[in-house]
Every structure is written in C-alpha cells, then in structure tokens.
C-alpha cells in the first residue's frame, strides 16, 4: 500500500528528519518494501560518498557503488532507531565493511602503491615549506611546480593518502554572517580530507542529513566530483549564481557545524 503521507501526485516530497524517523519506525513494524525503497533513495548519498573513497583502485566505480548500495540496504534492514544513534553513524561502518569484503573476495588489497607513498611524503614536506614561504596554504599547482611533477600526480598522491582537499584551502567564500570570508581550511582543517572525516567520524554525514536534495547534490558535485559551478548549473538547469549562492550557504552551515562539534 502506498504511503500517501510521502507522495504528492506520484512525486515524493522532500522529507524532514522527523519524516525519516517515522519511516524507520514504520518499516521496523511492517517490513514494507515501498517504505524501504524511500529510505534507500533518501540515503543513497552515503553509498555514493563511500564508493568514491575506494574508487580508482583497480575496480570499476560502478561495481563498488553497487556493493555500497547492498551495504546500505543491510544497514536499513538492521537499523534500530530506538537505540538513539543517527542512521549515518550505523550505516557508514556497515557499508565500508561490505566494500572491504568485496575487495578481499576479488583478491585485491587496499593499499597505496610505493611511488604514491613516496610522493605523498614529499607533498607533506613541501606543504610545510611552501606554507611558510608563501604565507598561505599552497595550491596543487604550487606543489606540482615545486616538486617538478604534474598536477595530476599530486592529486593522485593527495587523494590516496587522504590529505587531499579538492580545492586550495585558501579559496574563500563570502559569509552571510559578520561580513567575514570563510575558506575550506576554516571548515575542515588543513590536514583533513572529507573522506577520512566520513570513515572516522559521522560529522559530514550528520551535516548532509540537514541539507535538502539540491544542497546535497551541489556539495557532492563540487567537492567529490570536482565539478565547476558552471557545469553543475547546466546539469541542474539552474543559474551559476544560484549554484554559487547555495554553495556559500552550505559551506557556512558546515563551518557552524564544525564549530559546534569542536572540530575547528
């Protein structure tokens, strides 16, 4: 039977956190497949983020994503909302466990190649030197020029070693509060990387749960898929100015959440 509370003329409405809690309780009581499908759709972003963490390691992203989605379904089936913890906190280790099991079953080891490890050490050392020399956080271009390698090699090493933040940490965004600019270093810390935040704490997942569908999509496209505002605007059929405004709003929310959680 269709749950009319969450549909309007065949279209799913945007759900609040209370709506989702209600759905989890209803699913626990009824095992209704339609309710489970809604819960899966609402939380696919978790599978997407964690899949990207393990991509580019010899197995196609689509295969990893399918495994992550299976892990998400397992998590939904096993989640007990009455225990008091957030679903993302429960789902993340479940999904990661399924992905790692898949790699083991395929005979792959999740490790960083030696050349990447060595380059990563050089990058870390160069970041310290360049930060002092330039009096700002170095960009990928700065590091590549200093190490005499390509930007692609720097990005690969930074991502593999979980020290890569998709943009320069000095990229600033206008804040709506106190006429103060904010940057990514303010939000997540110079040595932090979004994916390591996802695996080691539920900070990012909790924050994502407070975003609407458009905000989630823009955040994922910008900081995980590394898309430009122009390409996102074209994909979503909205103006670049709208993308910029939403991005600023999301970054400000991240900054506030990080401060509230004593991350910065």
Coordinates of C-alpha atoms in Angstrom, one line a residue:
X1 CA 0.0 0.0 0.0
X2 CA 1.4 3.4 -0.9
X3 CA 2.3 5.6 2.0
X4 CA 0.3 8.7 1.0
X5 CA 2.0 10.9 3.5
X6 CA 5.1 10.9 1.5
X7 CA 3.7 11.3 -2.0
X8 CA 2.0 14.1 -3.8
X9 CA 0.5 13.1 -7.1
X10 CA 3.1 10.4 -7.6
X11 CA 6.0 12.5 -6.6
X12 CA 8.0 12.1 -3.4
X13 CA 8.1 15.2 -1.3
X14 CA 11.2 16.4 0.4
X15 CA 11.4 14.6 3.7
X16 CA 12.3 16.1 7.1
X17 CA 14.4 14.3 9.7
X18 CA 11.2 13.6 11.6
X19 CA 9.6 12.1 8.5
X20 CA 12.6 9.8 8.1
X21 CA 12.4 8.8 11.7
X22 CA 8.7 8.0 11.2
X23 CA 9.5 5.9 8.2
X24 CA 12.2 3.9 10.0
X25 CA 9.7 3.1 12.7
X26 CA 7.0 2.2 10.2
X27 CA 9.5 -0.1 8.3
X28 CA 10.6 -1.8 11.5
X29 CA 6.9 -2.6 12.3
X30 CA 5.8 -3.6 8.8
X31 CA 8.8 -4.5 6.6
X32 CA 7.0 -2.6 3.9
X33 CA 9.2 -2.7 0.7
X34 CA 7.9 0.6 -0.5
X35 CA 9.0 2.3 2.7
X36 CA 12.4 0.6 2.4
X37 CA 12.7 2.0 -1.1
X38 CA 12.0 5.5 0.1
X39 CA 14.7 5.1 2.8
X40 CA 17.2 3.8 0.3
X41 CA 16.6 6.7 -2.0
X42 CA 17.0 9.2 0.8
X43 CA 20.3 7.8 1.9
X44 CA 22.0 6.9 -1.4
X45 CA 24.4 9.8 -1.0
X46 CA 26.1 7.8 1.8
X47 CA 26.8 5.0 -0.6
X48 CA 28.0 7.4 -3.2
X49 CA 30.4 9.2 -0.9
X50 CA 31.9 6.0 0.5
X51 CA 32.2 4.4 -3.0
X52 CA 34.3 7.4 -4.2
X53 CA 36.7 6.8 -1.3
X54 CA 37.5 3.4 -2.7
X55 CA 37.4 4.2 -6.5
X56 CA 40.5 4.2 -8.7
X57 CA 41.9 1.2 -7.0
X58 CA 41.6 -1.3 -9.8
X59 CA 37.9 -2.0 -9.7
X60 CA 35.2 0.0 -11.5
X61 CA 33.4 2.6 -9.5
X62 CA 30.0 1.2 -10.7
X63 CA 30.8 -2.2 -9.1
X64 CA 31.9 -0.6 -5.9
X65 CA 28.8 1.6 -5.8
X66 CA 26.5 -1.5 -6.3
X67 CA 28.3 -3.1 -3.3
X68 CA 27.9 0.0 -1.3
X69 CA 24.2 0.1 -2.1
X70 CA 23.8 -3.5 -0.9
X71 CA 25.6 -2.4 2.3
X72 CA 23.1 0.4 2.6
X73 CA 20.2 -2.0 2.3
X74 CA 21.7 -4.2 5.0
X75 CA 22.0 -1.2 7.3
X76 CA 18.4 -0.1 6.7
X77 CA 17.2 -3.6 7.5
X78 CA 19.2 -3.8 10.7
X79 CA 18.9 -0.2 12.0
X80 CA 17.0 0.3 15.3
X81 CA 16.0 3.9 15.6
X82 CA 15.1 3.5 19.3
X83 CA 18.7 2.9 20.2
X84 CA 19.3 6.7 19.8
X85 CA 22.1 6.9 17.3
X86 CA 22.0 8.5 13.9
X87 CA 21.4 6.2 10.9
X88 CA 24.6 7.6 9.2
X89 CA 26.7 6.5 12.2
X90 CA 25.3 3.0 11.9
X91 CA 25.3 2.8 8.1
X92 CA 28.9 4.0 7.4
X93 CA 30.8 1.1 9.0
X94 CA 28.3 -1.4 7.6
X95 CA 28.9 -0.1 4.0
X96 CA 32.6 0.2 4.4
X97 CA 32.7 -3.4 5.7
X98 CA 30.8 -4.6 2.6
X99 CA 33.2 -2.7 0.3
X100 CA 36.3 -4.1 2.0
X101 CA 34.9 -7.6 1.9
X102 CA 34.3 -7.2 -1.8
X103 CA 37.9 -6.2 -2.3
X104 CA 39.1 -9.2 -0.3
X105 CA 36.8 -11.5 -2.3
X106 CA 38.2 -10.1 -5.5
X107 CA 41.7 -10.8 -4.3
X108 CA 42.6 -7.1 -4.2
X109 CA 44.4 -5.4 -1.3
X110 CA 43.5 -1.9 -0.5
X111 CA 46.9 -0.3 -0.3
X112 CA 48.7 2.7 -1.7
X113 CA 51.5 2.0 -4.3
X114 CA 55.0 2.7 -3.1
X115 CA 55.6 5.6 -5.6
X116 CA 52.4 7.3 -4.3
X117 CA 53.5 6.8 -0.7
X118 CA 56.9 8.4 -1.5
X119 CA 55.3 11.3 -3.4
X120 CA 52.8 11.8 -0.6
X121 CA 55.7 12.2 1.9
X122 CA 57.3 14.8 -0.4
X123 CA 54.0 16.6 -0.7
X124 CA 53.5 16.8 3.1
X125 CA 57.0 18.2 3.5
X126 CA 56.5 20.7 0.6
X127 CA 53.2 21.9 2.1
X128 CA 55.0 22.9 5.3
X129 CA 57.8 24.7 3.4
X130 CA 55.5 26.4 0.9
X131 CA 53.1 27.5 3.6
X132 CA 55.9 29.3 5.4
X133 CA 57.4 30.7 2.1
X134 CA 54.1 31.8 0.6
X135 CA 52.4 32.7 3.8
X136 CA 49.3 30.8 2.7
X137 CA 48.2 27.3 2.1
X138 CA 49.8 26.1 -1.2
X139 CA 47.6 25.1 -4.1
X140 CA 48.0 21.9 -6.1
X141 CA 49.7 24.0 -8.8
X142 CA 52.2 25.4 -6.3
X143 CA 53.1 21.9 -5.0
X144 CA 53.4 20.5 -8.6
X145 CA 55.7 23.3 -9.6
X146 CA 57.9 22.9 -6.5
X147 CA 58.2 19.1 -6.9
X148 CA 58.5 19.3 -10.7
X149 CA 55.7 16.9 -11.3
X150 CA 52.2 17.1 -12.8
X151 CA 49.2 18.4 -11.0
X152 CA 47.5 15.0 -11.8
X153 CA 50.3 13.2 -9.9
X154 CA 49.9 15.5 -6.9
X155 CA 46.2 15.0 -6.8
X156 CA 46.5 11.2 -7.1
X157 CA 49.0 11.1 -4.2
X158 CA 47.0 13.5 -2.0
X159 CA 43.8 11.6 -2.5
X160 CA 45.4 8.2 -1.9
X161 CA 47.0 9.4 1.3
X162 CA 43.8 11.1 2.5
X163 CA 45.3 14.6 2.7
X164 CA 43.7 16.0 -0.3
X165 CA 41.1 18.7 -0.1
X166 CA 39.5 19.2 -3.6
X167 CA 40.3 22.9 -3.8
X168 CA 43.0 25.2 -2.4
X169 CA 42.4 25.7 1.2
X170 CA 42.7 29.4 0.6
X171 CA 39.7 29.6 -1.8
X172 CA 37.4 32.0 0.1
X173 CA 33.7 32.4 0.1
X174 CA 31.6 35.2 1.2
X175 CA 29.9 34.6 4.6
X176 CA 26.5 35.9 5.3
X177 CA 27.5 36.5 8.9
X178 CA 29.6 39.3 10.2
X179 CA 30.9 40.3 6.8
X180 CA 33.5 37.6 7.2
X181 CA 35.0 35.5 4.5
X182 CA 35.3 31.7 5.1
X183 CA 37.5 29.2 3.4
X184 CA 37.9 25.4 3.4
X185 CA 40.6 25.5 6.0
X186 CA 38.1 27.2 8.3
X187 CA 35.7 24.4 7.7
X188 CA 37.7 21.2 7.9
X189 CA 41.2 21.9 8.9
X190 CA 44.3 22.0 6.7
X191 CA 45.2 18.3 7.2
X192 CA 41.7 16.9 7.0
X193 CA 40.1 15.3 4.0
X194 CA 36.4 14.8 3.5
X195 CA 36.5 11.1 3.0
X196 CA 38.6 10.4 6.1
X197 CA 36.0 12.5 8.1
X198 CA 33.3 10.2 6.7
X199 CA 35.1 7.0 7.8
X200 CA 36.4 8.2 11.1
X201 CA 33.5 10.3 12.4
X202 CA 29.9 11.0 11.4
X203 CA 30.4 14.7 11.2
X204 CA 29.9 15.0 7.5
X205 CA 27.1 12.5 7.4
X206 CA 25.2 14.3 10.1
X207 CA 25.6 17.6 8.3
X208 CA 24.5 16.1 5.0
X209 CA 21.3 14.9 6.7
X210 CA 20.4 18.6 7.3
X211 CA 20.7 19.5 3.6
X212 CA 17.9 19.4 1.1
X213 CA 18.3 17.4 -2.2
X214 CA 19.7 20.4 -4.2
X215 CA 22.3 21.3 -1.5
X216 CA 23.4 17.6 -1.2
X217 CA 23.8 17.4 -5.0
X218 CA 25.8 20.6 -5.3
X219 CA 28.1 19.6 -2.4
X220 CA 28.7 16.2 -3.9
X221 CA 29.3 17.6 -7.4
X222 CA 31.7 20.3 -6.1
X223 CA 33.7 18.6 -3.5
X224 CA 33.6 14.9 -4.5
X225 CA 33.2 15.0 -8.3
X226 CA 35.2 18.2 -8.5
X227 CA 32.8 19.9 -11.0
X228 CA 32.7 23.6 -11.7
X229 CA 29.8 25.8 -10.8
X230 CA 29.1 26.3 -14.5
X231 CA 28.8 22.6 -15.2
X232 CA 26.7 22.0 -12.1
X233 CA 24.3 24.8 -13.2
X234 CA 24.0 23.2 -16.6
X235 CA 23.3 19.8 -15.1
X236 CA 20.7 21.0 -12.7
X237 CA 19.2 23.6 -15.2
X238 CA 19.7 26.5 -12.8
X239 CA 21.9 29.6 -13.0
X240 CA 25.5 29.7 -12.0
X241 CA 24.6 32.4 -9.5
X242 CA 22.1 30.1 -7.8
X243 CA 24.8 27.4 -7.5
X244 CA 27.2 29.9 -6.0
X245 CA 24.6 31.1 -3.5
X246 CA 23.7 27.6 -2.4
X247 CA 27.3 26.6 -2.1
X248 CA 28.1 29.5 0.1
X249 CA 25.1 28.6 2.3
X250 CA 26.2 25.0 2.6
X251 CA 29.8 26.0 3.4
X252 CA 28.6 28.3 6.1
X253 CA 26.4 25.5 7.6
X254 CA 29.5 23.2 7.5
X255 CA 31.5 25.8 9.3
X256 CA 28.9 26.3 12.0
X257 CA 28.5 22.5 12.5
X258 CA 32.3 22.1 12.7
X259 CA 32.5 24.8 15.4
X260 CA 29.6 23.3 17.3
X261 CA 31.2 19.9 17.2
X262 CA 34.6 21.4 18.3
X263 CA 36.2 20.2 15.0
X264 CA 37.7 23.7 14.4

